[in-house]
Amino acid sequence: MIRLEDIHKSFDQNEVLKGISTVFETGKTNLIIGQSGSGKTVLLKCIIGLLEPDSGDILYDNRRFAEMGQKERTNLRSELGMLFQGSALFDSLTVEENVLFPLRMFSELNNKDKVKRARYCLDRVGLKDIYSQFPSEISGGMQKRAAIARAISLNPKYLFCDEPNSGLDPLTSIKIDELIMDITKEYKMTTIINTHDMNSVVTMGEKIIFIYQGDKEWEGCKEDLFYAKNEKLNEFVFASKFFQKNTENAFKE
Amino acid sequence: MNLLEHVGRYSILMYQTFSLPQKWKLFFKQTVKEVEKLGANSLPITFIISLFMGAVMTMQTQMNIENPLLPSYTVGLVTRDTLLLEFCSSILCLILAGKVGSNIASEIGTMRISEQIDAMDIMGVNSANYIILPKITGFVLFIPLLVIWSMFCGLIGGYFISLMTDLITPATYIYGIQYWFIPWYVYYSLIKSVIFAFIIASVSSYYGYYAYGGALDVGKASTNAVVNSSILILMLNVILTKILLS
Ligand SMILES: Nc1ncnc2c1ncn2[C@@H]1O[C@H](COP(=O)(O)OP(=O)(O)OP(=O)(O)O)[C@@H](O)[C@H]1O
Ligand SMILES: [Mg+2]
């Protein structure tokens, strides 16, 4: 469980996050949704510590980030896995070496077991037989899978995904979404996902927070999403004609 | 950003870079890769440039000192000293600043904008240490070899001129390049080049590491890296010459 307490973040005069508090639950896929530029990526970067919030605190299973020492923070890092918007695979390393990288850096396993673990992770995300290919030689969807494999190689407790299906076709997107959901359940992770893709929202939104211009406008689950009495949320949700027509019977069956 | 901010950020980056590697094995592996990429791959360009510059220097020296009072072996001597003192350290490093500097800055810059550096930081890897230290180590270790290689090629270039033209006889040239040889000049060149290599690798890494934006900005970072490390080399050259030769 990750708890946010009143997170503020500004860049010079530009106040990007205006006090966000919420709870992300364990074993669930938690979504952060909102328009482009609403501050989703900044919020995610604050949670994982790539950016320092100006004020507010983050609790990882009741451990306060602000109170942690350098050593505890480094330890915490080994519990985090992150899937970047552009996959962020190391392009000088092969797919297998990419997944091996965190293991080589931090794992106490012997070499053989590290390779075994890396291959297990790659198999888990459905990537067989491309161990020795370079990231530039595989498709965007495969890169996402490889990045997921790398993110889970150290058995993280917390998984973060920044727009996991940007740049992917709808079918591949759904597969990636399902993979993330399955992995979340399988390893009981606290997963936080940034997205503005409504398809992902209705498949994965076990817990949703809606960000509007740096404020949390709404929170709930996908079942409530279409009945919410919030103008800004409605505008966001019903921007797509498809959802205007289909919401009536979306959750009826 | 003003100069002071750059110096501050550069110092912080170097502080992060110069810590003990988290995994020595990976560090050695990376360093070997960098020696190959930054050092060994610069041997051909060093060969071509030094050979031709040595040749031209020999010709020009000969043409400029047609003075009956000066012995003809002066040509070899002047060529040798110009090569040892300036060309094989400063000029070579200026040229390598273009090749190696842009290579380093664009590689690290690309890693930055494609979030590879963020990915390392998230894992708890000291990204500056992991990426930059092997580059600096590899290049600084290899530069003496490049300098010696450049000296050798330059002298060979002059020798070809003595063979192919009638400006000077090979025997006189060979005599000239051995005449009044001061070993300190070689050490002087090596010391300078090691410092310049550090400047090239660290300044270029700095511009790459703090690149932000898109592909265009990586290009800008790489230009900045080359221009600024060249300026630094030129300025330091004056200071080092004053310290080391007087
Ligand atoms: N490093 C930074 N420096 C200055 N401003 C920034 C920085 N990062 C983000 N911002 C600003 O924060 C705001 C929110 O950006 P953010 O990337 O979080 O949006 P987002 O919700 O993730 O959008 P998208 O869906 O397009 O990814 C933007 O106005 C952006 O200009
Ligand atoms: Mg974003």
Coordinates of C-alpha atoms and ligand atoms in Angstrom, one line a residue:
Chain A
M1 CA 0.0 0.0 0.0
I2 CA 1.3 3.4 -0.9
R3 CA -0.2 6.5 0.8
L4 CA 0.3 10.0 -0.5
E5 CA -0.1 12.9 1.9
D6 CA -0.7 16.3 0.4
I7 CA 1.9 16.2 -2.4
H8 CA 2.9 19.6 -3.8
K9 CA 5.3 20.2 -6.7
S10 CA 6.2 23.3 -8.7
F11 CA 8.6 24.1 -11.4
D12 CA 9.6 27.7 -11.0
Q13 CA 6.2 29.5 -11.1
N14 CA 4.3 26.6 -12.6
E15 CA 2.4 24.7 -9.9
V16 CA 2.0 21.3 -11.3
L17 CA 0.8 19.3 -8.3
K18 CA -1.5 21.2 -5.9
G19 CA -1.8 18.9 -2.9
I20 CA -2.6 15.3 -3.8
S21 CA -3.6 12.8 -1.1
T22 CA -4.7 9.3 -1.8
V23 CA -4.1 5.6 -1.1
F24 CA -3.0 3.0 -3.6
E25 CA -3.9 -0.5 -2.6
T26 CA -1.9 -3.7 -2.6
G27 CA -2.7 -6.4 -5.1
K28 CA -4.7 -4.0 -7.2
T29 CA -4.0 -2.1 -10.4
N30 CA -4.3 1.5 -9.4
L31 CA -4.8 4.0 -12.2
I32 CA -3.9 7.7 -12.4
I33 CA -5.9 9.2 -15.2
G34 CA -6.1 12.7 -16.6
Q35 CA -5.5 14.8 -19.7
S36 CA -2.2 15.4 -21.3
G37 CA -0.3 17.9 -19.1
S38 CA -2.4 17.3 -16.0
G39 CA 0.7 16.2 -14.1
K40 CA 0.4 12.4 -14.1
T41 CA 4.0 11.8 -15.0
V42 CA 5.2 14.3 -12.5
L43 CA 3.1 12.6 -9.8
L44 CA 4.5 9.2 -10.7
K45 CA 8.1 10.6 -10.6
C46 CA 7.5 12.1 -7.2
I47 CA 6.2 8.7 -5.9
I48 CA 9.2 6.8 -7.1
G49 CA 11.7 9.5 -6.0
L50 CA 12.9 10.7 -9.4
L51 CA 11.6 14.1 -8.4
E52 CA 11.5 15.5 -4.9
P53 CA 8.1 16.8 -3.9
D54 CA 8.2 20.4 -2.5
S55 CA 6.0 19.3 0.4
G56 CA 4.0 16.3 1.5
D57 CA 5.0 12.8 2.2
I58 CA 4.8 9.3 0.8
L59 CA 4.3 6.2 2.8
Y60 CA 5.3 2.8 1.5
D61 CA 3.5 0.3 3.7
N62 CA 3.7 2.8 6.6
R63 CA 7.3 3.6 6.0
R64 CA 7.7 7.3 5.6
F65 CA 9.9 8.3 2.7
A66 CA 10.9 11.6 4.2
E67 CA 12.2 9.9 7.4
M68 CA 14.3 7.3 5.6
G69 CA 18.0 7.5 5.6
Q70 CA 20.2 7.0 2.6
K71 CA 20.6 3.3 3.2
E72 CA 16.9 2.7 3.7
R73 CA 16.1 4.6 0.5
T74 CA 18.5 2.4 -1.5
N75 CA 16.9 -0.7 0.0
L76 CA 13.5 0.7 -0.9
R77 CA 14.7 1.1 -4.5
S78 CA 15.2 -2.6 -4.8
E79 CA 11.5 -3.1 -4.0
L80 CA 10.4 -0.8 -6.9
G81 CA 9.9 -1.8 -10.5
M82 CA 9.2 0.8 -13.2
L83 CA 8.0 0.6 -16.7
F84 CA 8.8 3.7 -18.6
Q85 CA 6.7 5.4 -21.3
G86 CA 9.3 4.6 -23.9
S87 CA 10.4 1.3 -22.4
A88 CA 13.9 2.7 -21.6
L89 CA 15.6 -0.5 -22.4
F90 CA 19.4 -0.2 -22.4
D91 CA 20.1 -0.2 -26.1
S92 CA 23.7 -1.4 -25.8
L93 CA 22.6 -4.6 -24.1
T94 CA 20.6 -7.5 -25.5
V95 CA 17.1 -8.3 -24.2
E96 CA 18.4 -10.9 -21.9
E97 CA 21.2 -8.7 -20.6
N98 CA 18.7 -6.0 -19.9
V99 CA 16.7 -8.3 -17.7
L100 CA 19.9 -9.5 -16.1
F101 CA 21.1 -6.0 -15.4
P102 CA 19.3 -5.4 -12.1
L103 CA 20.2 -9.0 -11.0
R104 CA 23.9 -8.5 -11.8
M105 CA 23.7 -5.2 -9.9
F106 CA 21.9 -6.3 -6.8
S107 CA 21.2 -10.0 -6.6
E108 CA 23.2 -12.4 -4.4
L109 CA 22.3 -15.3 -6.7
N110 CA 25.1 -17.1 -8.5
N111 CA 25.5 -16.5 -12.2
K112 CA 23.6 -19.6 -13.4
D113 CA 20.6 -18.7 -11.2
K114 CA 20.6 -15.2 -12.4
V115 CA 20.4 -16.3 -16.0
K116 CA 17.7 -18.7 -15.0
R117 CA 15.7 -16.0 -13.2
A118 CA 16.1 -13.6 -16.2
R119 CA 14.8 -16.3 -18.6
Y120 CA 12.0 -17.1 -16.2
C121 CA 10.9 -13.5 -16.3
L122 CA 11.2 -13.3 -20.1
D123 CA 9.1 -16.5 -20.4
R124 CA 6.6 -15.1 -18.0
V125 CA 5.9 -12.0 -20.2
G126 CA 5.8 -14.2 -23.3
L127 CA 9.2 -13.5 -24.8
K128 CA 10.9 -16.7 -25.8
D129 CA 13.7 -17.1 -28.3
I130 CA 14.7 -13.5 -28.5
Y131 CA 17.1 -13.5 -25.7
S132 CA 20.1 -12.4 -27.7
Q133 CA 18.3 -9.7 -29.8
F134 CA 18.9 -6.0 -29.2
P135 CA 16.1 -3.7 -28.2
S136 CA 16.3 -1.9 -31.6
E137 CA 15.6 -5.2 -33.3
I138 CA 12.3 -6.0 -31.7
S139 CA 8.9 -4.4 -32.0
G140 CA 7.4 -1.8 -29.6
G141 CA 5.1 -4.4 -28.0
M142 CA 8.0 -6.7 -27.4
Q143 CA 10.1 -3.9 -26.0
K144 CA 7.2 -3.2 -23.5
R145 CA 7.2 -6.9 -22.5
A146 CA 11.0 -6.9 -22.1
A147 CA 10.8 -3.8 -20.0
I148 CA 8.1 -5.5 -17.8
A149 CA 10.4 -8.5 -17.4
R150 CA 13.2 -6.2 -16.3
A151 CA 11.0 -4.4 -13.9
I152 CA 9.9 -7.7 -12.2
S153 CA 13.2 -9.4 -12.2
L154 CA 14.0 -8.5 -8.6
N155 CA 10.5 -9.4 -7.4
P156 CA 9.4 -5.8 -6.6
K157 CA 6.6 -5.0 -4.2
Y158 CA 5.6 -2.0 -6.1
L159 CA 5.3 -1.7 -9.8
F160 CA 4.9 1.7 -11.7
C161 CA 3.9 2.0 -15.3
D162 CA 3.9 5.3 -17.2
E163 CA 1.5 4.9 -20.1
P164 CA 2.2 1.2 -20.7
N165 CA 0.3 1.1 -24.0
S166 CA 1.2 4.4 -25.6
G167 CA 2.2 3.7 -29.2
L168 CA 0.8 0.2 -29.3
D169 CA -2.1 -1.1 -31.4
P170 CA -5.4 -1.8 -29.5
L171 CA -4.9 -5.6 -29.4
T172 CA -1.3 -5.4 -28.2
S173 CA -2.4 -2.8 -25.6
I174 CA -5.0 -5.1 -24.2
K175 CA -2.5 -7.9 -23.9
I176 CA 0.0 -5.7 -22.1
D177 CA -2.8 -4.5 -19.8
E178 CA -3.8 -8.0 -19.0
L179 CA -0.2 -9.0 -18.4
I180 CA 0.3 -6.2 -15.9
M181 CA -3.0 -7.2 -14.2
D182 CA -2.0 -10.8 -14.0
I183 CA 1.5 -10.1 -12.7
T184 CA 0.0 -7.7 -10.1
K185 CA -2.3 -10.5 -8.7
E186 CA 0.4 -13.2 -9.0
Y187 CA 3.0 -11.3 -7.0
K188 CA 0.6 -9.3 -4.8
M189 CA 2.2 -6.0 -5.9
T190 CA 1.0 -2.5 -5.5
T191 CA 0.7 -1.4 -9.1
I192 CA 0.3 2.2 -10.1
I193 CA -0.4 3.0 -13.8
N194 CA -0.6 6.3 -15.6
T195 CA -2.9 6.3 -18.5
H196 CA -5.2 8.4 -20.6
D197 CA -6.5 5.4 -22.6
M198 CA -10.1 4.7 -21.8
N199 CA -9.8 1.0 -22.9
S200 CA -7.2 0.5 -20.2
V201 CA -9.3 2.3 -17.7
V202 CA -12.3 0.0 -18.1
T203 CA -10.1 -3.1 -18.1
M204 CA -7.7 -2.3 -15.3
G205 CA -9.4 0.4 -13.2
E206 CA -9.8 -1.3 -9.8
K207 CA -8.9 2.0 -8.3
I208 CA -8.9 5.2 -10.2
I209 CA -7.8 8.7 -9.3
F210 CA -8.6 11.4 -11.8
I211 CA -6.1 14.4 -11.9
Y212 CA -7.2 17.7 -13.3
Q213 CA -4.7 20.5 -13.6
G214 CA -2.7 19.2 -10.6
D215 CA -5.7 18.5 -8.4
K216 CA -7.3 15.2 -7.5
E217 CA -10.8 15.8 -8.9
W218 CA -12.2 12.4 -8.3
E219 CA -11.4 8.9 -7.1
G220 CA -13.3 5.6 -7.3
C221 CA -13.4 2.4 -9.3
K222 CA -14.3 1.7 -12.9
E223 CA -17.8 0.7 -12.0
D224 CA -18.5 4.1 -10.6
L225 CA -16.7 6.0 -13.4
F226 CA -19.6 6.4 -15.7
Y227 CA -22.1 7.4 -13.0
A228 CA -19.9 10.0 -11.3
K229 CA -21.4 13.4 -10.9
N230 CA -18.2 15.3 -11.8
E231 CA -18.3 17.6 -14.8
K232 CA -14.6 17.5 -15.5
L233 CA -14.4 13.7 -15.2
N234 CA -17.5 13.3 -17.5
E235 CA -15.9 15.5 -20.0
F236 CA -12.8 13.3 -19.9
V237 CA -14.6 10.0 -20.0
F238 CA -17.2 10.9 -22.6
A239 CA -14.8 12.6 -24.9
S240 CA -14.8 9.5 -27.0
K241 CA -18.1 8.9 -28.8
F242 CA -17.7 5.2 -28.3
F243 CA -18.1 5.5 -24.6
Q244 CA -21.1 7.9 -24.9
K245 CA -23.0 5.2 -26.7
N246 CA -21.9 2.2 -24.7
T247 CA -21.8 3.4 -21.1
E248 CA -25.5 2.9 -20.8
N249 CA -25.1 -0.9 -20.9
A250 CA -21.4 -1.1 -20.1
F251 CA -21.8 -2.6 -16.7
K252 CA -25.3 -3.8 -16.8
E253 CA -24.8 -7.4 -17.6
Chain B
M1 CA 22.7 29.2 -17.0
N2 CA 25.7 31.0 -16.0
L3 CA 29.3 29.8 -15.7
L4 CA 29.1 29.3 -11.9
E5 CA 26.0 27.0 -12.2
H6 CA 27.8 24.9 -14.8
V7 CA 30.8 24.6 -12.6
G8 CA 28.7 23.6 -9.7
R9 CA 26.7 21.0 -11.5
Y10 CA 29.8 19.7 -13.2
S11 CA 31.5 19.3 -9.8
I12 CA 28.5 17.5 -8.3
L13 CA 28.4 15.1 -11.3
M14 CA 32.1 14.4 -10.9
Y15 CA 31.6 13.8 -7.2
Q16 CA 28.9 11.2 -8.0
T17 CA 31.1 9.7 -10.8
F18 CA 34.2 9.2 -8.7
S19 CA 32.9 6.8 -6.1
L20 CA 33.7 3.1 -5.9
P21 CA 31.9 1.0 -8.5
Q22 CA 29.0 -0.9 -7.1
K23 CA 30.1 -4.0 -9.0
W24 CA 33.8 -4.2 -10.0
K25 CA 33.2 -6.9 -12.5
L26 CA 30.7 -4.8 -14.5
F27 CA 33.1 -1.8 -14.2
F28 CA 36.0 -3.6 -15.7
K29 CA 33.8 -5.0 -18.5
Q30 CA 32.5 -1.5 -19.3
T31 CA 36.0 0.0 -19.2
V32 CA 37.3 -2.6 -21.7
K33 CA 34.3 -1.7 -24.0
E34 CA 35.1 2.0 -23.7
V35 CA 38.9 1.4 -24.4
E36 CA 37.8 -0.2 -27.6
K37 CA 35.2 2.3 -28.5
L38 CA 36.9 5.6 -27.6
G39 CA 40.6 4.5 -27.8
A40 CA 41.3 1.8 -30.2
N41 CA 38.7 3.1 -32.7
S42 CA 40.6 6.4 -32.8
L43 CA 43.8 4.8 -34.0
P44 CA 43.0 5.0 -37.7
I45 CA 42.1 8.7 -37.6
T46 CA 45.2 9.4 -35.6
F47 CA 47.2 7.5 -38.1
I48 CA 45.9 9.5 -41.1
I49 CA 46.0 12.9 -39.5
S50 CA 49.5 12.4 -38.0
L51 CA 51.0 11.0 -41.2
F52 CA 49.8 13.8 -43.4
M53 CA 50.6 16.5 -40.8
G54 CA 54.1 15.1 -40.4
A55 CA 54.6 15.2 -44.1
V56 CA 53.3 18.8 -44.5
M57 CA 55.3 20.0 -41.6
T58 CA 58.5 18.6 -43.1
M59 CA 57.9 20.3 -46.4
Q60 CA 57.0 23.6 -44.9
T61 CA 59.9 23.7 -42.5
Q62 CA 62.2 22.9 -45.4
M63 CA 60.7 25.7 -47.5
N64 CA 60.8 28.2 -44.7
I65 CA 64.4 27.7 -43.6
E66 CA 66.3 27.9 -46.8
N67 CA 69.1 29.6 -45.1
P68 CA 72.7 28.5 -45.8
L69 CA 73.7 29.1 -42.2
L70 CA 71.3 26.5 -40.9
P71 CA 72.4 22.9 -41.3
S72 CA 70.0 20.8 -43.4
Y73 CA 69.2 18.4 -40.6
T74 CA 67.3 21.3 -38.8
V75 CA 64.3 20.2 -40.8
G76 CA 64.0 16.9 -39.0
L77 CA 64.7 18.5 -35.7
V78 CA 62.1 21.2 -36.1
T79 CA 59.5 18.7 -37.4
R80 CA 60.2 16.4 -34.5
D81 CA 59.9 19.1 -31.8
T82 CA 56.7 20.5 -33.3
L83 CA 55.2 17.1 -33.3
L84 CA 56.3 16.2 -29.8
L85 CA 55.5 19.6 -28.2
E86 CA 52.2 20.6 -29.7
F87 CA 50.8 18.5 -32.4
C88 CA 50.6 15.1 -30.8
S89 CA 49.1 16.4 -27.6
S90 CA 47.1 19.6 -28.0
I91 CA 46.2 19.4 -31.7
L92 CA 45.5 15.7 -31.6
C93 CA 43.3 16.2 -28.5
L94 CA 41.4 19.0 -30.2
I95 CA 40.7 16.6 -33.1
L96 CA 39.7 13.8 -30.7
A97 CA 37.5 16.3 -28.8
G98 CA 35.4 16.3 -32.0
K99 CA 35.3 12.6 -32.5
V100 CA 35.3 11.2 -28.9
G101 CA 33.5 14.2 -27.3
S102 CA 30.5 14.1 -29.7
N103 CA 30.4 10.3 -29.4
I104 CA 30.2 10.4 -25.6
A105 CA 27.8 13.3 -25.4
S106 CA 25.4 11.9 -27.9
E107 CA 25.5 8.4 -26.4
I108 CA 24.8 9.7 -22.8
G109 CA 22.3 12.3 -24.1
T110 CA 20.3 9.6 -25.9
M111 CA 20.3 7.5 -22.7
R112 CA 19.0 10.5 -20.8
I113 CA 16.2 11.5 -23.1
S114 CA 15.1 7.9 -23.6
E115 CA 14.9 7.6 -19.8
Q116 CA 17.6 4.9 -19.6
I117 CA 19.4 6.9 -17.0
D118 CA 16.1 7.3 -15.0
A119 CA 15.7 3.6 -15.2
M120 CA 19.1 3.1 -13.6
D121 CA 18.4 5.6 -10.9
I122 CA 15.1 3.9 -10.1
M123 CA 16.9 0.6 -9.6
G124 CA 19.3 2.3 -7.2
V125 CA 22.3 2.2 -9.6
N126 CA 24.6 5.2 -9.4
S127 CA 24.1 6.0 -13.0
A128 CA 26.9 8.6 -13.2
N129 CA 29.3 6.2 -11.8
Y130 CA 28.2 3.3 -14.0
I131 CA 28.1 5.2 -17.2
I132 CA 30.7 7.9 -16.9
L133 CA 33.6 6.4 -14.9
P134 CA 34.4 3.7 -17.4
K135 CA 34.5 6.3 -20.2
I136 CA 36.9 8.6 -18.3
T137 CA 39.0 5.7 -17.2
G138 CA 39.1 4.0 -20.6
F139 CA 40.0 7.1 -22.5
V140 CA 42.5 8.5 -20.0
L141 CA 44.3 5.1 -19.9
F142 CA 44.4 4.9 -23.7
I143 CA 45.4 8.4 -24.6
P144 CA 49.2 7.9 -24.0
L145 CA 49.1 5.2 -26.6
L146 CA 47.4 7.4 -29.0
V147 CA 49.9 10.2 -28.4
I148 CA 52.9 7.8 -28.9
W149 CA 51.2 6.4 -32.0
S150 CA 50.7 9.9 -33.3
M151 CA 54.3 10.8 -32.8
F152 CA 55.4 7.7 -34.6
C153 CA 53.1 8.3 -37.5
G154 CA 54.0 12.0 -37.8
L155 CA 57.7 11.1 -38.0
I156 CA 57.0 8.5 -40.6
G157 CA 55.1 11.1 -42.6
G158 CA 58.1 13.3 -42.7
Y159 CA 60.3 10.3 -43.7
F160 CA 58.0 9.7 -46.7
I161 CA 58.6 13.2 -47.8
S162 CA 62.4 12.7 -47.6
L163 CA 62.0 9.6 -49.7
M164 CA 59.6 10.9 -52.3
T165 CA 60.9 14.5 -52.8
D166 CA 64.4 15.9 -53.1
L167 CA 63.8 18.5 -50.4
I168 CA 65.9 16.6 -48.0
T169 CA 67.7 13.3 -48.0
P170 CA 66.4 10.4 -45.8
A171 CA 69.7 10.2 -44.0
T172 CA 69.7 13.9 -43.1
Y173 CA 66.1 13.6 -42.0
I174 CA 66.8 10.6 -39.8
Y175 CA 69.8 12.4 -38.4
G176 CA 67.7 15.5 -37.7
I177 CA 65.0 13.7 -35.8
Q178 CA 67.6 12.1 -33.5
Y179 CA 69.6 15.3 -33.0
W180 CA 69.4 16.9 -29.6
F181 CA 66.5 14.8 -28.5
I182 CA 64.9 16.0 -25.2
P183 CA 63.0 13.1 -23.6
W184 CA 61.1 15.5 -21.3
Y185 CA 59.2 16.7 -24.4
V186 CA 57.6 13.3 -24.7
Y187 CA 56.7 13.2 -21.0
Y188 CA 55.4 16.8 -21.3
S189 CA 53.1 15.7 -24.2
L190 CA 51.9 12.7 -22.3
I191 CA 51.1 14.7 -19.2
K192 CA 49.2 17.3 -21.2
S193 CA 47.3 14.7 -23.2
V194 CA 46.1 12.8 -20.0
I195 CA 44.7 16.0 -18.7
F196 CA 43.1 16.9 -22.0
A197 CA 41.6 13.4 -22.2
F198 CA 40.0 13.8 -18.8
I199 CA 38.6 17.2 -19.9
I200 CA 37.1 15.7 -23.1
A201 CA 35.6 12.7 -21.4
S202 CA 34.2 14.5 -18.4
V203 CA 32.9 17.6 -20.1
S204 CA 31.2 15.6 -22.8
S205 CA 29.7 13.3 -20.3
Y206 CA 28.4 16.4 -18.4
Y207 CA 26.7 17.8 -21.4
G208 CA 25.2 14.4 -22.3
Y209 CA 24.1 13.6 -18.8
Y210 CA 22.2 16.9 -18.4
A211 CA 20.6 16.9 -21.8
Y212 CA 16.9 17.2 -21.8
G213 CA 14.1 17.4 -24.4
G214 CA 14.3 15.5 -27.7
A215 CA 16.7 14.3 -30.4
L216 CA 17.5 17.9 -31.3
D217 CA 18.7 18.6 -27.8
V218 CA 21.0 15.7 -28.0
G219 CA 22.6 17.3 -31.1
K220 CA 22.9 20.6 -29.2
A221 CA 24.5 18.8 -26.2
S222 CA 27.0 17.2 -28.5
T223 CA 27.9 20.5 -30.1
N224 CA 28.3 22.1 -26.7
A225 CA 30.4 19.3 -25.6
V226 CA 32.8 19.6 -28.5
V227 CA 33.0 23.4 -28.4
N228 CA 33.5 23.7 -24.7
S229 CA 36.0 21.0 -24.3
S230 CA 38.0 22.5 -27.1
I231 CA 38.0 25.9 -25.5
L232 CA 39.0 24.4 -22.2
I233 CA 41.8 22.5 -23.9
L234 CA 43.1 25.6 -25.5
M235 CA 43.1 27.6 -22.3
L236 CA 44.6 24.8 -20.2
N237 CA 47.3 24.4 -22.8
V238 CA 48.6 27.8 -22.1
I239 CA 48.7 27.2 -18.4
L240 CA 50.2 23.8 -18.7
T241 CA 52.9 25.0 -21.1
K242 CA 53.8 27.7 -18.6
I243 CA 54.0 25.3 -15.7
L244 CA 55.7 22.4 -17.5
L245 CA 58.2 24.0 -19.8
S246 CA 59.5 27.0 -17.8
Ligands
LIG1 N1 11.2 18.8 -15.5 C1 10.2 19.8 -15.7 N2 10.5 21.1 -15.6 C2 9.5 22.0 -15.8 N3 8.2 21.7 -16.0 C3 7.9 20.4 -16.1 C4 8.9 19.4 -15.9 N4 8.2 18.2 -16.0 C5 6.9 18.5 -16.2 N5 6.7 19.8 -16.3 C6 5.4 20.4 -16.5 O1 4.4 19.7 -15.7 C7 3.2 19.7 -16.4 C8 2.6 18.3 -16.3 O2 3.5 17.4 -17.0 P1 3.3 15.9 -17.0 O3 4.4 15.3 -17.9 O4 3.2 15.4 -15.7 O5 1.9 15.6 -17.8 P2 1.2 14.3 -18.1 O6 -0.1 14.3 -17.3 O7 2.1 13.1 -17.8 O8 0.9 14.4 -19.6 P3 1.0 13.3 -20.7 O9 -0.3 12.5 -20.7 O10 1.1 14.0 -22.0 O11 2.2 12.4 -20.5 C9 3.4 20.2 -17.8 O12 2.9 21.5 -17.9 C10 4.9 20.3 -17.9 O13 5.3 21.4 -18.6
MG2 MG 3.1 11.6 -19.0

